[in-house]
Amino acid sequence: MEQDDTGAPEGADRDAPVGGPAAVPLTAADVLAWLEDTAEAVRAGEVDADALIELLGQLRQAATACANASDWALLAAREAGASLRQIAPVFGKGYVRAPAARLEKLHREVLSSEQFLDLMRRRGPGV
């Protein structure tokens, strides 16, 4: 893999935790760039309605997969010792109600990040 002028692999997320995994195989900036390119192709008449409907389905499946990954990371962070106060800012709130409510909902189905992963495996991709 090639490196950019910072020494990081090209496309690497410079905001990813040092020594930790990147959030996902792509970043919000990657999605925006793809969206701009796709919108240009639509405006140019290169993409028809059927293709856009298929794309919509793929995006909805990807959004579900990202939401599942987020839930797993929340469970794993708590298991690793993170407090709700530490987690709250990533929910866009300065208080702990949002992550606490999400954990409560998750705990109705699973008690750990490993159980969550097992549940996702049983449900299969795109669920």
Tab-separated table of C-alpha atoms in Angstrom:
chain	number	residue	atom	x	y	z
A	1	MET	CA	0.000	0.000	0.000
A	2	GLU	CA	1.364	3.427	-0.913
A	3	GLN	CA	1.935	6.081	1.735
A	4	ASP	CA	1.038	9.759	1.603
A	5	ASP	CA	3.405	12.583	2.608
A	6	THR	CA	2.608	12.045	6.319
A	7	GLY	CA	3.822	8.437	6.172
A	8	ALA	CA	0.286	7.101	6.654
A	9	PRO	CA	-1.110	4.672	4.104
A	10	GLU	CA	-3.062	6.467	1.363
A	11	GLY	CA	-6.674	6.831	2.411
A	12	ALA	CA	-5.812	6.268	6.064
A	13	ASP	CA	-8.047	8.063	8.535
A	14	ARG	CA	-5.757	10.483	10.371
A	15	ASP	CA	-8.452	10.830	13.030
A	16	ALA	CA	-8.412	7.094	13.840
A	17	PRO	CA	-7.037	6.245	17.274
A	18	VAL	CA	-3.288	5.588	17.238
A	19	GLY	CA	-2.741	1.859	17.367
A	20	GLY	CA	-6.478	1.208	17.084
A	21	PRO	CA	-8.673	0.166	14.227
A	22	ALA	CA	-10.145	2.673	11.814
A	23	ALA	CA	-13.856	3.234	12.395
A	24	VAL	CA	-14.841	1.536	9.144
A	25	PRO	CA	-13.176	0.757	5.824
A	26	LEU	CA	-14.236	4.205	4.629
A	27	THR	CA	-14.694	7.640	6.117
A	28	ALA	CA	-17.423	10.267	6.016
A	29	ALA	CA	-15.196	12.193	3.592
A	30	ASP	CA	-15.044	9.122	1.309
A	31	VAL	CA	-18.839	8.911	1.313
A	32	LEU	CA	-19.206	12.609	0.522
A	33	ALA	CA	-16.759	12.346	-2.388
A	34	TRP	CA	-18.614	9.287	-3.715
A	35	LEU	CA	-21.952	11.078	-3.302
A	36	GLU	CA	-20.720	14.115	-5.233
A	37	ASP	CA	-19.457	11.882	-8.063
A	38	THR	CA	-22.701	9.904	-8.131
A	39	ALA	CA	-24.837	13.062	-8.105
A	40	GLU	CA	-22.858	14.372	-11.063
A	41	ALA	CA	-23.481	11.113	-12.957
A	42	VAL	CA	-27.210	11.367	-12.178
A	43	ARG	CA	-27.334	14.990	-13.392
A	44	ALA	CA	-25.550	13.917	-16.592
A	45	GLY	CA	-28.231	11.274	-17.195
A	46	GLU	CA	-25.789	8.386	-16.760
A	47	VAL	CA	-27.834	6.721	-13.981
A	48	ASP	CA	-31.495	5.772	-14.413
A	49	ALA	CA	-34.266	5.378	-11.826
A	50	ASP	CA	-33.908	1.587	-11.630
A	51	ALA	CA	-30.202	1.912	-10.843
A	52	LEU	CA	-30.997	4.529	-8.183
A	53	ILE	CA	-33.572	2.233	-6.568
A	54	GLU	CA	-31.019	-0.589	-6.476
A	55	LEU	CA	-28.483	1.852	-5.024
A	56	LEU	CA	-30.997	2.921	-2.383
A	57	GLY	CA	-31.381	-0.685	-1.254
A	58	GLN	CA	-27.616	-1.137	-1.046
A	59	LEU	CA	-27.224	2.073	0.953
A	60	ARG	CA	-29.949	1.057	3.401
A	61	GLN	CA	-28.209	-2.283	3.950
A	62	ALA	CA	-24.893	-0.500	4.477
A	63	ALA	CA	-26.524	1.915	6.945
A	64	THR	CA	-27.882	-1.022	8.925
A	65	ALA	CA	-24.443	-2.639	8.937
A	66	CYS	CA	-22.867	0.604	10.198
A	67	ALA	CA	-25.518	0.947	12.917
A	68	ASN	CA	-24.814	-2.632	14.007
A	69	ALA	CA	-21.081	-1.908	14.089
A	70	SER	CA	-21.773	1.189	16.183
A	71	ASP	CA	-23.826	-0.848	18.655
A	72	TRP	CA	-21.065	-3.429	18.904
A	73	ALA	CA	-18.461	-0.689	19.528
A	74	LEU	CA	-20.653	0.808	22.274
A	75	LEU	CA	-20.889	-2.545	24.047
A	76	ALA	CA	-17.171	-3.193	23.585
A	77	ALA	CA	-16.225	0.272	24.882
A	78	ARG	CA	-18.228	-0.286	28.059
A	79	GLU	CA	-16.623	-3.716	28.501
A	80	ALA	CA	-13.213	-2.055	28.077
A	81	GLY	CA	-14.045	0.279	30.970
A	82	ALA	CA	-15.281	3.431	29.231
A	83	SER	CA	-17.766	5.446	31.248
A	84	LEU	CA	-21.033	6.772	29.879
A	85	ARG	CA	-19.627	10.267	30.407
A	86	GLN	CA	-16.691	9.415	28.122
A	87	ILE	CA	-18.990	7.907	25.484
A	88	ALA	CA	-21.654	10.660	25.516
A	89	PRO	CA	-19.837	13.147	23.207
A	90	VAL	CA	-19.855	10.725	20.272
A	91	PHE	CA	-23.643	10.695	20.536
A	92	GLY	CA	-23.605	14.463	20.024
A	93	LYS	CA	-24.802	15.122	23.522
A	94	GLY	CA	-23.013	16.324	26.608
A	95	TYR	CA	-25.042	14.057	28.856
A	96	VAL	CA	-25.235	10.297	29.311
A	97	ARG	CA	-28.918	9.625	28.573
A	98	ALA	CA	-28.392	8.777	24.890
A	99	PRO	CA	-25.728	6.077	25.308
A	100	ALA	CA	-27.427	4.774	28.450
A	101	ALA	CA	-30.733	4.372	26.610
A	102	ARG	CA	-28.997	2.621	23.710
A	103	LEU	CA	-27.207	0.239	26.087
A	104	GLU	CA	-30.467	-0.505	27.879
A	105	LYS	CA	-32.111	-1.398	24.564
A	106	LEU	CA	-29.153	-3.556	23.513
A	107	HIS	CA	-29.090	-5.363	26.858
A	108	ARG	CA	-32.644	-6.577	26.223
A	109	GLU	CA	-31.125	-8.829	23.520
A	110	VAL	CA	-27.493	-9.344	24.506
A	111	LEU	CA	-25.224	-8.786	27.482
A	112	SER	CA	-21.851	-8.490	25.771
A	113	SER	CA	-20.184	-7.440	22.544
A	114	GLU	CA	-19.391	-11.102	21.820
A	115	GLN	CA	-23.066	-12.076	22.187
A	116	PHE	CA	-23.956	-9.182	19.870
A	117	LEU	CA	-21.490	-10.433	17.266
A	118	ASP	CA	-22.975	-13.937	17.544
A	119	LEU	CA	-26.458	-12.470	17.044
A	120	MET	CA	-25.294	-10.589	13.929
A	121	ARG	CA	-23.738	-13.782	12.548
A	122	ARG	CA	-27.002	-15.684	13.054
A	123	ARG	CA	-29.048	-12.918	11.395
A	124	GLY	CA	-26.704	-12.773	8.424
A	125	PRO	CA	-25.428	-9.838	6.357
A	126	GLY	CA	-27.662	-6.886	5.695
A	127	VAL	CA	-29.830	-7.371	8.776
